[in-house]
Structures are given as C-alpha cells and as structure tokens.
Short mmCIF file of C-alpha atoms and ligand atoms in Angstrom, two decimals:
data_model
loop_
_atom_site.label_atom_id
_atom_site.label_comp_id
_atom_site.label_asym_id
_atom_site.label_seq_id
_atom_site.Cartn_x
_atom_site.Cartn_y
_atom_site.Cartn_z
CA MET Y 1 30.29 80.81 126.51
CA PHE Y 2 29.32 84.07 124.84
CA HIS Y 3 26.36 85.75 126.47
CA ASP Y 4 23.39 87.61 125.14
CA ARG Y 5 21.19 89.64 127.45
CA ASN Y 6 19.00 86.63 128.31
CA SER Y 7 21.83 84.27 129.21
CA ALA Y 8 23.47 87.09 131.19
CA ARG Y 9 20.27 87.41 133.21
CA GLU Y 10 20.37 83.64 133.84
CA LEU Y 11 23.91 84.10 135.13
CA VAL Y 12 22.60 86.76 137.53
CA ALA Y 13 19.86 84.41 138.72
CA ALA Y 14 22.51 81.80 139.59
CA LEU Y 15 24.70 84.24 141.59
CA PRO Y 16 24.64 84.29 145.38
CA ARG Y 17 22.52 87.21 146.57
CA GLY Y 18 23.74 87.31 150.12
CA LEU Y 19 26.60 88.80 152.06
CA TYR Y 20 29.87 86.87 152.29
CA ILE Y 21 31.19 86.96 155.84
CA ASP Y 22 33.73 84.68 157.51
CA GLY Y 23 33.82 82.30 154.57
CA ALA Y 24 30.06 81.81 154.17
CA TRP Y 25 27.17 83.35 152.23
CA ARG Y 26 24.28 84.55 154.35
CA GLU Y 27 21.28 86.86 154.45
CA SER Y 28 21.37 90.31 155.97
CA SER Y 29 20.64 90.18 159.72
CA THR Y 30 17.62 92.42 159.08
CA GLY Y 31 16.45 90.37 156.08
CA ALA Y 32 16.66 93.56 154.00
CA SER Y 33 17.71 93.61 150.36
CA PHE Y 34 17.93 96.21 147.60
CA PRO Y 35 17.39 96.10 143.84
CA VAL Y 36 20.13 96.25 141.22
CA HIS Y 37 19.03 97.96 138.00
CA ASP Y 38 19.90 97.54 134.36
CA PRO Y 39 20.99 101.02 133.20
CA ALA Y 40 19.88 100.22 129.63
CA ASP Y 41 16.19 100.11 130.52
CA ALA Y 42 15.97 100.75 134.30
CA THR Y 43 14.45 97.29 134.95
CA VAL Y 44 15.39 95.37 138.10
CA LEU Y 45 18.03 92.67 137.49
CA THR Y 46 17.94 91.14 140.96
CA GLU Y 47 17.89 91.94 144.66
CA VAL Y 48 20.98 91.64 146.84
CA ALA Y 49 21.26 91.53 150.62
CA ASP Y 50 21.60 94.92 152.29
CA ALA Y 51 24.25 94.64 155.02
CA SER Y 52 23.24 96.05 158.40
CA LEU Y 53 25.65 97.53 160.94
CA ASP Y 54 25.62 94.20 162.78
CA ASP Y 55 26.63 92.44 159.57
CA ALA Y 56 29.41 94.96 159.02
CA MET Y 57 30.68 94.33 162.54
CA ASP Y 58 30.58 90.58 161.93
CA ALA Y 59 32.63 91.12 158.79
CA LEU Y 60 35.21 93.14 160.72
CA THR Y 61 35.26 90.57 163.51
CA ALA Y 62 36.04 87.88 160.93
CA ALA Y 63 38.68 90.01 159.22
CA HIS Y 64 40.30 90.82 162.55
CA ALA Y 65 40.19 87.23 163.82
CA THR Y 66 42.05 85.91 160.80
CA GLN Y 67 44.46 88.84 160.34
CA ASP Y 68 47.37 87.34 162.27
CA ALA Y 69 47.11 83.97 160.56
CA TRP Y 70 46.75 85.53 157.10
CA GLY Y 71 49.62 87.95 157.75
CA ALA Y 72 51.77 85.00 158.80
CA THR Y 73 51.19 82.98 155.61
CA THR Y 74 54.18 82.94 153.31
CA SER Y 75 54.18 85.53 150.59
CA ARG Y 76 54.61 82.67 148.12
CA PHE Y 77 51.35 81.15 149.35
CA ARG Y 78 49.51 84.46 148.90
CA ALA Y 79 51.14 84.98 145.52
CA GLU Y 80 50.00 81.56 144.31
CA LEU Y 81 46.42 82.19 145.45
CA LEU Y 82 46.30 85.53 143.65
CA ARG Y 83 47.85 83.99 140.54
CA ARG Y 84 45.18 81.29 140.54
CA ALA Y 85 42.44 83.88 140.99
CA PHE Y 86 43.86 85.76 137.99
CA GLY Y 87 43.66 82.57 135.92
CA ARG Y 88 40.13 81.83 137.06
CA ILE Y 89 38.91 85.32 136.11
CA ILE Y 90 40.49 84.98 132.68
CA GLU Y 91 38.79 81.58 132.22
CA ARG Y 92 35.48 83.22 133.05
CA THR Y 93 36.04 86.35 130.98
CA GLU Y 94 32.68 86.06 129.23
CA ASP Y 95 30.77 85.71 132.52
CA PHE Y 96 32.50 88.68 134.09
CA ALA Y 97 32.09 90.77 130.95
CA ALA Y 98 28.36 89.95 130.80
CA LEU Y 99 27.84 90.95 134.43
CA ILE Y 100 29.78 94.19 133.98
CA SER Y 101 27.79 95.06 130.85
CA LEU Y 102 24.51 94.17 132.48
CA GLU Y 103 24.86 96.12 135.71
CA MET Y 104 27.12 98.94 134.55
CA GLY Y 105 26.08 99.34 130.91
CA LYS Y 106 29.39 99.44 129.02
CA PRO Y 107 29.45 97.55 125.69
CA LEU Y 108 30.63 93.94 125.90
CA ALA Y 109 33.87 94.63 124.03
CA GLU Y 110 34.78 97.28 126.62
CA ALA Y 111 33.67 94.99 129.45
CA ARG Y 112 36.06 92.30 128.16
CA GLY Y 113 38.78 94.95 128.25
CA GLU Y 114 37.95 95.64 131.88
CA VAL Y 115 38.11 91.92 132.69
CA ALA Y 116 41.63 91.68 131.24
CA TYR Y 117 42.67 94.88 133.04
CA GLY Y 118 40.99 93.88 136.31
CA ALA Y 119 42.42 90.34 136.34
CA GLU Y 120 45.87 91.75 135.63
CA PHE Y 121 45.92 93.50 139.00
CA LEU Y 122 45.82 90.11 140.71
CA ARG Y 123 48.70 88.81 138.59
CA TRP Y 124 50.64 92.03 139.18
CA PHE Y 125 50.17 91.85 142.95
CA SER Y 126 50.96 88.13 143.02
CA GLU Y 127 54.34 89.09 141.55
CA GLN Y 128 54.71 91.93 144.06
CA ALA Y 129 53.85 89.65 147.00
CA ALA Y 130 56.74 87.35 146.20
CA HIS Y 131 59.19 90.25 146.16
CA LEU Y 132 58.73 91.93 149.54
CA THR Y 133 62.09 93.10 150.83
CA GLY Y 134 63.73 94.46 153.98
CA SER Y 135 67.16 95.89 154.78
CA TYR Y 136 70.12 95.36 157.11
CA ALA Y 137 72.62 98.14 157.75
CA PRO Y 138 75.10 99.28 160.40
CA ALA Y 139 73.86 102.22 162.51
CA PRO Y 140 75.84 105.33 161.47
CA ASN Y 141 77.10 106.04 165.00
CA GLY Y 142 76.98 102.77 166.82
CA GLY Y 143 77.71 99.12 166.90
CA TYR Y 144 74.14 98.08 166.55
CA ARG Y 145 72.33 97.21 163.37
CA ILE Y 146 69.33 98.83 161.67
CA VAL Y 147 67.08 96.11 160.33
CA THR Y 148 63.86 96.88 158.49
CA THR Y 149 61.07 94.62 157.41
CA LYS Y 150 57.53 95.05 156.10
CA VAL Y 151 54.42 94.08 158.03
CA PRO Y 152 50.77 94.22 156.93
CA VAL Y 153 48.80 97.28 158.01
CA GLY Y 154 45.91 95.09 159.16
CA PRO Y 155 42.19 94.76 158.45
CA SER Y 156 41.22 97.15 155.67
CA LEU Y 157 37.93 98.62 154.49
CA LEU Y 158 37.83 98.79 150.70
CA ILE Y 159 35.10 100.99 149.17
CA THR Y 160 34.71 100.70 145.40
CA PRO Y 161 32.84 102.73 142.77
CA TRP Y 162 30.47 101.58 140.01
CA ASN Y 163 32.40 102.66 136.92
CA PHE Y 164 34.87 99.73 136.84
CA PRO Y 165 33.18 97.17 139.10
CA LEU Y 166 35.89 94.53 138.66
CA ALA Y 167 39.09 96.52 138.17
CA MET Y 168 38.57 98.95 141.06
CA ALA Y 169 37.97 95.95 143.34
CA THR Y 170 40.95 93.84 142.20
CA ARG Y 171 43.23 96.89 142.40
CA LYS Y 172 42.47 97.12 146.12
CA ILE Y 173 41.89 93.47 147.05
CA GLY Y 174 44.99 92.31 145.14
CA ALA Y 175 47.25 94.76 146.96
CA ALA Y 176 45.68 94.09 150.37
CA LEU Y 177 45.91 90.31 150.09
CA ALA Y 178 49.42 90.37 148.67
CA ALA Y 179 50.57 92.50 151.61
CA GLY Y 180 48.93 90.13 154.09
CA CYS Y 181 45.92 92.28 155.00
CA THR Y 182 42.40 90.94 155.43
CA CYS Y 183 39.56 93.05 154.14
CA VAL Y 184 35.92 94.10 154.21
CA VAL Y 185 34.84 95.12 150.71
CA LYS Y 186 31.87 97.40 150.09
CA PRO Y 187 30.88 97.65 146.41
CA ALA Y 188 28.87 100.52 144.95
CA PRO Y 189 25.14 99.74 145.29
CA GLN Y 190 24.67 100.12 141.51
CA THR Y 191 27.16 97.31 140.71
CA PRO Y 192 27.49 94.62 143.41
CA LEU Y 193 27.08 91.61 141.07
CA THR Y 194 30.55 91.54 139.50
CA LEU Y 195 32.06 91.52 142.97
CA ALA Y 196 29.71 88.73 144.03
CA LEU Y 197 31.19 86.56 141.27
CA LEU Y 198 34.73 87.53 142.25
CA THR Y 199 33.95 86.66 145.86
CA GLN Y 200 32.58 83.29 144.73
CA ILE Y 201 35.87 82.64 142.96
CA PHE Y 202 37.86 83.46 146.10
CA HIS Y 203 35.59 80.99 147.93
CA GLU Y 204 36.15 78.26 145.33
CA LEU Y 205 39.89 78.82 145.58
CA GLU Y 206 39.66 78.32 149.35
CA VAL Y 207 40.93 81.74 150.34
CA PRO Y 208 40.74 81.32 154.14
CA ALA Y 209 37.53 82.39 155.88
CA GLY Y 210 37.55 86.03 157.00
CA VAL Y 211 40.24 87.17 154.54
CA VAL Y 212 37.76 88.67 152.06
CA ASN Y 213 34.34 89.77 153.32
CA TYR Y 214 31.73 91.23 150.96
CA VAL Y 215 29.12 93.64 152.34
CA PRO Y 216 26.93 95.45 149.81
CA THR Y 217 24.72 98.08 151.44
CA LEU Y 218 22.49 101.01 150.62
CA ASP Y 219 23.76 102.89 153.66
CA ALA Y 220 27.46 103.25 152.91
CA ALA Y 221 27.82 106.28 155.17
CA ALA Y 222 26.60 104.53 158.34
CA LEU Y 223 28.44 101.31 157.60
CA SER Y 224 31.78 102.96 156.93
CA LEU Y 225 31.47 105.27 159.94
CA ALA Y 226 30.79 102.30 162.22
CA LEU Y 227 33.71 100.32 160.84
CA MET Y 228 36.10 103.25 160.88
CA SER Y 229 35.22 103.99 164.52
CA ASP Y 230 36.22 100.47 165.54
CA ALA Y 231 39.79 100.06 166.81
CA ARG Y 232 40.21 96.78 164.94
CA LEU Y 233 40.08 98.47 161.53
CA ARG Y 234 43.49 99.80 160.43
CA LYS Y 235 42.98 101.20 156.96
CA VAL Y 236 40.44 102.58 154.51
CA SER Y 237 40.93 102.66 150.76
CA PHE Y 238 38.33 104.56 148.75
CA THR Y 239 37.66 105.31 145.09
CA GLY Y 240 34.87 107.73 144.28
CA SER Y 241 33.93 111.39 144.52
CA THR Y 242 36.08 114.01 146.22
CA GLY Y 243 33.12 114.99 148.42
CA VAL Y 244 32.85 111.53 149.97
CA GLY Y 245 36.64 111.16 150.06
CA SER Y 246 37.02 114.25 152.21
CA ILE Y 247 34.30 113.02 154.61
CA LEU Y 248 36.22 109.76 154.97
CA LEU Y 249 39.51 111.58 155.52
CA ARG Y 250 37.92 113.57 158.37
CA GLN Y 251 36.57 110.35 159.89
CA ALA Y 252 39.93 108.64 159.46
CA ALA Y 253 41.66 111.50 161.29
CA ASP Y 254 39.86 110.62 164.53
CA ARG Y 255 41.62 107.28 164.73
CA VAL Y 256 44.68 108.17 162.62
CA LEU Y 257 43.76 105.44 160.14
CA ARG Y 258 45.92 104.76 157.13
CA THR Y 259 44.09 105.98 154.00
CA SER Y 260 44.32 105.68 150.23
CA MET Y 261 42.07 108.07 148.33
CA GLU Y 262 41.46 107.91 144.61
CA LEU Y 263 39.06 110.77 143.95
CA GLY Y 264 37.62 112.90 141.19
CA GLY Y 265 39.46 114.50 138.29
CA ASN Y 266 39.16 117.37 135.83
CA GLY Y 267 41.66 116.12 133.27
CA PRO Y 268 43.09 118.62 130.77
CA PHE Y 269 43.78 117.27 127.27
CA VAL Y 270 46.22 119.66 125.62
CA VAL Y 271 46.91 119.61 121.87
CA PHE Y 272 49.72 121.80 120.50
CA ASP Y 273 49.80 123.03 116.90
CA ASP Y 274 52.64 120.63 115.98
CA ALA Y 275 50.79 117.55 117.26
CA ASP Y 276 50.10 114.52 115.08
CA LEU Y 277 46.38 115.28 114.71
CA ASP Y 278 45.40 111.71 113.81
CA ALA Y 279 47.08 110.46 116.98
CA ALA Y 280 45.56 113.30 119.02
CA VAL Y 281 42.04 112.48 117.84
CA ASP Y 282 42.58 108.75 118.48
CA GLY Y 283 43.88 109.62 121.95
CA ALA Y 284 40.95 111.98 122.56
CA MET Y 285 38.49 109.20 121.74
CA LEU Y 286 40.13 106.94 124.32
CA ALA Y 287 40.62 109.60 126.96
CA LYS Y 288 37.07 110.92 126.58
CA MET Y 289 34.88 108.05 125.43
CA ARG Y 290 36.22 105.01 127.27
CA ASN Y 291 33.41 103.96 129.60
CA ALA Y 292 31.16 106.65 128.03
CA GLY Y 293 33.28 109.24 129.84
CA GLU Y 294 32.48 107.72 133.24
CA SER Y 295 36.10 107.49 134.27
CA CYS Y 296 38.06 109.49 136.81
CA VAL Y 297 40.95 109.85 134.33
CA ALA Y 298 38.64 111.01 131.53
CA ALA Y 299 39.63 114.11 129.59
CA ASN Y 300 37.34 116.80 130.98
CA ARG Y 301 38.69 119.91 129.26
CA PHE Y 302 40.14 119.93 125.74
CA LEU Y 303 42.64 122.79 125.37
CA VAL Y 304 43.60 123.03 121.70
CA HIS Y 305 45.97 125.49 120.00
CA SER Y 306 43.84 128.05 118.14
CA ASP Y 307 45.58 127.36 114.77
CA ILE Y 308 44.36 123.75 114.71
CA ALA Y 309 41.27 123.94 116.93
CA GLU Y 310 38.75 123.93 114.08
CA GLU Y 311 40.43 121.01 112.28
CA PHE Y 312 40.66 119.04 115.56
CA THR Y 313 36.99 119.80 116.29
CA VAL Y 314 35.78 118.75 112.85
CA ARG Y 315 37.65 115.45 113.11
CA LEU Y 316 36.46 114.80 116.65
CA VAL Y 317 32.83 115.56 115.71
CA ARG Y 318 33.12 113.11 112.80
CA ARG Y 319 34.39 110.39 115.14
CA PHE Y 320 31.72 111.13 117.76
CA GLU Y 321 29.01 110.94 115.10
CA GLY Y 322 30.38 107.54 114.05
CA LEU Y 323 29.80 106.13 117.54
CA VAL Y 324 26.76 103.93 118.10
CA ALA Y 325 25.13 104.46 121.46
CA GLY Y 326 23.02 101.46 122.36
CA ASP Y 327 22.49 98.15 124.11
CA ALA Y 328 25.71 96.78 125.59
CA PHE Y 329 24.90 93.33 124.17
CA ASP Y 330 24.50 94.57 120.60
CA PRO Y 331 27.90 94.04 118.92
CA ALA Y 332 27.36 97.24 116.94
CA SER Y 333 27.24 99.39 120.11
CA THR Y 334 30.29 101.43 120.94
CA VAL Y 335 28.84 103.54 123.78
CA GLY Y 336 26.54 102.40 126.58
CA PRO Y 337 24.08 104.26 128.80
CA LEU Y 338 25.11 106.28 131.85
CA ILE Y 339 24.87 104.50 135.16
CA ASP Y 340 21.67 105.98 136.56
CA GLU Y 341 19.09 108.74 136.51
CA ALA Y 342 21.20 111.00 138.75
CA GLN Y 343 24.23 110.78 136.47
CA LEU Y 344 22.09 111.42 133.40
CA ALA Y 345 20.50 114.47 135.04
CA LYS Y 346 23.93 115.80 136.03
CA VAL Y 347 25.36 115.49 132.51
CA THR Y 348 22.22 117.04 130.98
CA ASP Y 349 22.42 119.99 133.40
CA LEU Y 350 26.11 120.54 132.68
CA VAL Y 351 25.52 120.65 128.92
CA ASP Y 352 22.43 122.89 129.21
CA ASP Y 353 24.33 125.25 131.49
CA ALA Y 354 27.27 125.51 129.06
CA VAL Y 355 24.97 126.17 126.09
CA ALA Y 356 23.00 128.77 128.08
CA GLN Y 357 26.31 130.51 128.81
CA GLY Y 358 27.24 130.68 125.12
CA ALA Y 359 28.99 127.38 124.30
CA ARG Y 360 28.42 126.14 120.73
CA LEU Y 361 26.88 122.70 120.40
CA ARG Y 362 28.66 120.93 117.51
CA THR Y 363 27.01 117.53 117.91
CA GLY Y 364 24.82 115.63 120.39
CA GLY Y 365 23.45 117.33 123.48
CA LYS Y 366 20.37 115.23 124.15
CA THR Y 367 19.18 112.26 126.15
CA PHE Y 368 17.48 109.42 124.31
CA GLY Y 369 16.44 105.78 124.68
CA GLY Y 370 13.24 105.78 126.74
CA ASP Y 371 13.81 104.59 130.30
CA GLY Y 372 17.50 103.89 129.64
CA HIS Y 373 20.04 106.46 130.77
CA PHE Y 374 21.47 107.34 127.35
CA PHE Y 375 23.13 110.62 126.44
CA GLN Y 376 24.33 111.42 122.92
CA PRO Y 377 28.10 111.74 122.39
CA THR Y 378 28.46 115.52 122.51
CA VAL Y 379 31.02 118.08 121.40
CA LEU Y 380 30.93 121.70 122.57
CA THR Y 381 33.23 124.53 121.49
CA ASP Y 382 33.66 128.11 122.73
CA VAL Y 383 33.02 126.89 126.26
CA PRO Y 384 33.30 129.87 128.66
CA ASP Y 385 35.42 129.46 131.82
CA THR Y 386 32.30 130.16 133.87
CA ALA Y 387 30.45 127.11 132.53
CA ARG Y 388 30.12 124.47 135.25
CA LEU Y 389 31.63 121.76 133.07
CA ALA Y 390 34.83 123.78 132.82
CA TYR Y 391 35.52 123.13 136.49
CA GLU Y 392 33.25 120.19 137.48
CA GLU Y 393 33.88 116.54 136.65
CA ILE Y 394 31.53 115.70 133.74
CA PHE Y 395 31.61 111.88 133.99
CA GLY Y 396 29.78 111.55 130.67
CA PRO Y 397 30.29 111.49 126.87
CA VAL Y 398 30.78 115.24 126.51
CA ALA Y 399 33.90 116.91 125.07
CA ALA Y 400 34.28 120.58 125.95
CA ILE Y 401 36.80 122.36 123.70
CA THR Y 402 38.51 125.70 124.30
CA THR Y 403 41.57 127.24 122.64
CA PHE Y 404 44.94 128.68 123.67
CA ASP Y 405 47.78 130.53 121.92
CA THR Y 406 50.90 130.02 124.05
CA GLU Y 407 52.41 127.22 126.09
CA GLU Y 408 52.27 129.31 129.27
CA GLN Y 409 48.60 130.03 128.68
CA ALA Y 410 47.87 126.33 128.16
CA LEU Y 411 49.74 125.39 131.33
CA ALA Y 412 48.04 128.04 133.45
CA ARG Y 413 44.61 126.98 132.23
CA ALA Y 414 45.37 123.26 132.60
CA ASN Y 415 46.48 123.77 136.22
CA ASP Y 416 43.63 126.13 137.11
CA THR Y 417 41.60 123.47 138.91
CA GLU Y 418 41.39 122.00 142.38
CA TYR Y 419 41.84 118.54 140.84
CA GLY Y 420 45.02 116.79 139.70
CA LEU Y 421 44.47 113.20 138.63
CA ALA Y 422 45.39 112.70 134.95
CA GLY Y 423 46.37 115.07 132.15
CA TYR Y 424 47.26 114.55 128.49
CA VAL Y 425 49.61 116.42 126.18
CA TYR Y 426 50.06 116.03 122.43
CA THR Y 427 53.06 117.58 120.65
CA ARG Y 428 55.85 116.35 118.37
CA ASP Y 429 58.39 118.47 120.28
CA ILE Y 430 59.83 116.06 122.85
CA SER Y 431 61.35 118.85 124.97
CA ARG Y 432 58.04 120.66 125.16
CA ALA Y 433 56.21 117.39 125.92
CA LEU Y 434 58.46 116.63 128.89
CA ARG Y 435 58.63 120.25 130.09
CA PHE Y 436 54.84 120.51 129.98
CA ALA Y 437 54.23 117.09 131.54
CA GLU Y 438 56.60 117.91 134.42
CA ARG Y 439 54.78 121.17 135.17
CA LEU Y 440 51.29 119.75 134.86
CA GLU Y 441 49.86 119.45 138.37
CA THR Y 442 48.55 115.90 138.01
CA GLY Y 443 49.61 112.51 139.33
CA MET Y 444 49.61 111.01 135.81
CA VAL Y 445 50.28 112.37 132.35
CA GLY Y 446 49.59 110.72 129.00
CA VAL Y 447 52.31 111.97 126.64
CA ASN Y 448 51.04 111.52 123.08
CA ARG Y 449 48.87 108.79 124.58
CA GLY Y 450 45.20 108.79 125.59
CA LEU Y 451 45.30 105.94 128.10
CA VAL Y 452 47.32 105.92 131.32
CA SER Y 453 45.67 103.07 133.27
CA ASP Y 454 48.02 100.11 133.66
CA PRO Y 455 48.52 97.76 136.63
CA GLY Y 456 52.27 98.34 136.25
CA GLY Y 457 51.94 102.12 136.59
CA PRO Y 458 51.34 104.00 139.86
CA PHE Y 459 47.76 105.26 139.59
CA GLY Y 460 46.77 108.24 141.71
CA GLY Y 461 46.37 111.96 141.98
CA VAL Y 462 47.55 115.17 143.62
CA LYS Y 463 45.53 118.10 145.02
CA ALA Y 464 41.84 117.22 145.53
CA SER Y 465 42.22 114.09 143.40
CA GLY Y 466 43.53 112.12 146.33
CA GLN Y 467 46.58 110.59 147.90
CA GLY Y 468 48.41 107.31 147.63
CA ARG Y 469 49.09 105.23 144.54
CA GLU Y 470 47.40 102.04 143.40
CA GLY Y 471 49.22 99.50 141.25
CA GLY Y 472 52.77 100.08 140.08
CA ALA Y 473 55.87 99.24 142.06
CA THR Y 474 54.59 101.05 145.16
CA GLY Y 475 50.93 99.95 145.16
CA ILE Y 476 51.53 97.20 147.70
CA GLU Y 477 53.18 99.69 150.07
CA GLU Y 478 49.75 101.23 150.73
CA TYR Y 479 48.99 98.08 152.75
CA LEU Y 480 52.37 97.70 154.46
CA GLU Y 481 54.10 99.33 157.41
CA THR Y 482 57.86 99.56 157.58
CA LYS Y 483 59.04 98.04 160.84
CA TYR Y 484 62.48 98.90 162.19
CA LEU Y 485 64.44 96.72 164.58
CA ALA Y 486 67.44 98.21 166.39
CA VAL Y 487 69.62 95.15 167.01
CA GLU Y 488 72.42 95.34 169.57
CA MET Y 489 75.60 93.55 168.52
P1 NAD D 1 30.31 108.35 145.46
O1 NAD D 1 31.61 108.93 145.84
O2 NAD D 1 29.09 108.79 146.21
O3 NAD D 1 30.35 106.73 145.60
C1 NAD D 1 31.51 105.94 145.50
C2 NAD D 1 31.46 104.85 146.57
O4 NAD D 1 31.40 105.44 147.87
C3 NAD D 1 30.24 103.94 146.49
O5 NAD D 1 30.63 102.64 146.90
C4 NAD D 1 29.31 104.55 147.52
O6 NAD D 1 28.36 103.61 148.03
C5 NAD D 1 30.28 104.96 148.60
N1 NAD D 1 29.83 106.04 149.48
C6 NAD D 1 28.96 107.04 149.20
N2 NAD D 1 28.84 107.85 150.27
C7 NAD D 1 29.63 107.35 151.24
C8 NAD D 1 29.95 107.76 152.59
N3 NAD D 1 29.42 108.85 153.13
N4 NAD D 1 30.82 107.00 153.28
C9 NAD D 1 31.39 105.92 152.73
N5 NAD D 1 31.14 105.49 151.49
C10 NAD D 1 30.28 106.21 150.74
O7 NAD D 1 30.10 108.56 143.92
P2 NAD D 1 28.72 108.52 143.11
O8 NAD D 1 27.62 109.21 143.83
O9 NAD D 1 28.50 107.11 142.72
O10 NAD D 1 29.11 109.39 141.85
C11 NAD D 1 29.13 110.81 141.99
C12 NAD D 1 30.33 111.39 141.31
O11 NAD D 1 31.53 110.85 141.88
C13 NAD D 1 30.45 111.07 139.83
O12 NAD D 1 29.70 111.94 139.05
C14 NAD D 1 31.91 111.23 139.61
O13 NAD D 1 32.21 112.58 139.41
C15 NAD D 1 32.53 110.77 140.92
N6 NAD D 1 33.03 109.37 140.84
C16 NAD D 1 34.35 109.21 140.70
C17 NAD D 1 34.85 107.93 140.60
C18 NAD D 1 36.31 107.68 140.44
O14 NAD D 1 36.68 106.67 139.84
N7 NAD D 1 37.17 108.53 140.99
C19 NAD D 1 34.00 106.83 140.62
C20 NAD D 1 32.63 107.03 140.80
C21 NAD D 1 32.16 108.34 140.89
#
C-alpha cells in the first residue's frame, strides 16, 4: 500500500521498539530508550530501546555462540536465505520507503530508489555466496600440494550511518551473512527504524538466532569500544565520518581486528570545455543533489573550465531553482530536509563562511521551514581555496563552483585534498577522460556519469576516505580469510 505521513506513522507504531538479540526482541537491560525524530518538523516519531553495554555483550555472546554453526551452513543455504530476504524487501517496498522518508527525510521517490538499491545488495551477495572458490596447485619446489579455501572471519560489528538507512545496512549484512559471519549491527541513532523492519524480516525468514543482532544505542562510542575489546569479535565494518573511522582504526589496532572503513569524501566534479553540457548538468544534479547532498560520494567541489563556467553555472542555477524542497510525502517534493539540527548548522556555517570570504551566492543560501531542517538548494561561484567548504565535506545541497584553465591545473586541484572517495569527469575526449580518471586519487570515478553507486561495483575510497571495498566482485572478501593447507603427497 502507498503511504501518506499518517499511515507511515501507524507503521512506526506497529514496529518492534526493542533490541533484537539471540533471535528475540527485548527491552534494554536498563529500561532506557531514546527518541527518533522526524527531520521535517523535529517531532518525536517513537522511542526505541537504548542498548546498554550488558546488552551489547549479550549480542556478541549470541553472535559468537552461533558463529561455528552459521559458518558451517552450506553457501547455497545462505544464498537462498539472502535471496528470499531480497524478495521480501521488494514486496514491502512501500513500507521501507515510508520508514526511510519518515526518519531520514528524503522524498518518497528517492526512498523507493534506496529500497531497490538496498535490496539489490542482498541479491548480489546471495549470488556471491554460491560462488565461493578455492584452489589446488602443486608446490613449486616440492611434492606436496598447496590448497586454499575461504573461511569466515567471524563475528562482526557493523556500524551504519543515517544517510542510507537500508542500503548501508544491507551492504554490510549481505556480505557478512553470505561469507558465513554472524553480526552485531548498530544503526545510527537518527535512523534505527528501517533496520528494525529489516531485522523483523530476517526473523520472519527464520534466520537462525544469533546470526543478526540489532543494538541501537545513544552511546556508540562506549558500545563499540566494549565490543572491540572483546576477543570474540573478529571484525568491524564502519561507514561514517573520517574522525570516527580513525578512532575505530586505533581501537582495532589493539586487537589487530579486521576492518572495513567507508569514510568521508570531498568529491571533485570536473567539467572540461568539450563536455556535453546537458549531460554534465544532469550528472551534476545526481552527484550533488541525490539525498539532498547527504552522501559520501556527493560532488563537493565543481571544477569547471573557465570558457564554459558561466554557461554551466547558469544552467545549474536554473535546475536548482526548479527543485522543490519540502515534505518527503508530498509527491511534488524533490529535496527533503537535512537530517538534524547539527547538520543544518554545519551547512549554514559553511555557506556563511564562503560568502564572508568572497564567494558569490548565485541562488539559495538560507534555511527555511520552521522547526524542520531545510536548507535551500544553493549555488556558489568564485569560491576561494581558503573557504572551509573547499576542503571540508559539505553533506548538504550546496554546489561550490571554481574554474580552471588546463588539465594539469584541474588534476592538481582535484587531488589537493586528504580525501579520495569518488570523483567525476566530463569530457568528450575519451583519451583525456581515461588519462584523467586514472590519475584522479579516488577509489571511484564517474566518467561522463554522475552516479557510481552500484552493488556490482567495488565501492570504497583511498587516502582518508577509507579502506576496503563494499559490493562488487571483492565485497564478500572483506568477511573472508584465505586459509592455506600444505598437503603432503
Ligand atoms: P558519525 O561518523 O559520527 O556517525 C556514523 C555512525 O557512527 C553512527 O552509527 C554513529 O552512531 C556511530 N558513531 C559515532 N561515534 C562513534 C564512536 N566513537 N565509535 C563508534 N561508533 C560511533 O557521523 P555523523 O555525526 O552522523 O555525521 C557527521 C559527518 O560525518 C557528516 O557531516 C558527514 O560528513 C559524515 N558522514 C559520512 C557518511 C558516509 O556515508 N561516509 C555517513 C554519515 C556521515
């Protein structure tokens, strides 16, 4: 059924509000809970249980207790379960989309897109699970044989962000389960509801107790430190800010834990003078405005050849002014609110700072919408290199445009950042496109394309944007160890 805001709130009221540990829903051991807010008007949607350290330990105990049995299931069994979960999410697209829109704020049409994208990770990893391979080879200098096989890493802590509450969870859970790992999943406190529904689906599908444990909490730092200090945990996978990622890497070093880190970005979007401008503007809208700019692969810096910069800007401003920022449940809305007060304050500060330093405001620039966290789609030109938004992740609907004259200049500027997640290049010259893409210091490059996210592609960054790849042919490897047997003949 299609939801409006009222029926979506009824859906929330029917969701479990507890923790899911060892196959059962339960209250927090302290009885504590925390509110989940609607970013459109800052009202409270519901309260969910706030996991204590004891709860977290129970979750790990359950994950550890069932690890051997889960790891020993056939990969076909795990593949079938994931495939059924994919189907169930698709059947409930409208429910998932409503929850995502309600707690995260993106318009329903975009939320449906996330449901399709998020579900696809489970189908992708179901296919990966069924294709695990090993090898058998003669030792180069001896009569024995070198045999390799893959084994699951073990119980994994999966920490997800609020910007894609379903897709960031399925990208981790799908890979972990396919590989034969059990997990403890900690959603972002802003968006635990989508994951509650996903957990309910795993329960309905009779995923064995302890395989997926769901522990929302307000104290992520204490919970993750406690879990990561416990010898039974073998891996942590995190998506979020570089600041928190580096704290987790330091903590992981103490126990030499396996890690996957998908961190912040500062994506350059480079448009050469021979680019197809219509395609470049379409791509810019996707790369900048998907999720209201609250995406780690968002274009953060537009570098446009000076000969076409004004034309590109005029067209982009026209498109930005055609966007309708409003209620996610209004079919006319094309941009939602930002996630919370802190994010709104950060985006406002970044824009004010750039304007104070001489950037030209071409459209937008203001908050609006009462208690909601709305920021106008904004275009700035003449942004000085010293402006904070030239080197900080904006995570909002703000396009900052600067110009360049030569390819070398564009490359140097694009790479002049500590980050390296996604970059974009637009040119009709295929040699230049490939040459530029190869030298761009990012894990992913959109070549004449404004969207790189795809379950079939290896998602991840270089430099301070993280390590490891999620999805793609190698995504499952993040949860596998290669085991080598030396077999005497
Ligand atoms: P964050 O990094 O603080 O939060 C992401 C996740 O980590 C959440 O689940 C949070 O509860 C958890 N977390 C926070 N502190 C932790 C700690 N010490 N130990 C373990 N887990 C911890 O991000 P945020 O505060 O929600 O957003 C701040 C900025 O981070 C954004 O402006 C954006 O730049 C960036 N961000 C990036 C992504 C991404 O997809 N790479 C996603 C969300 C936010």
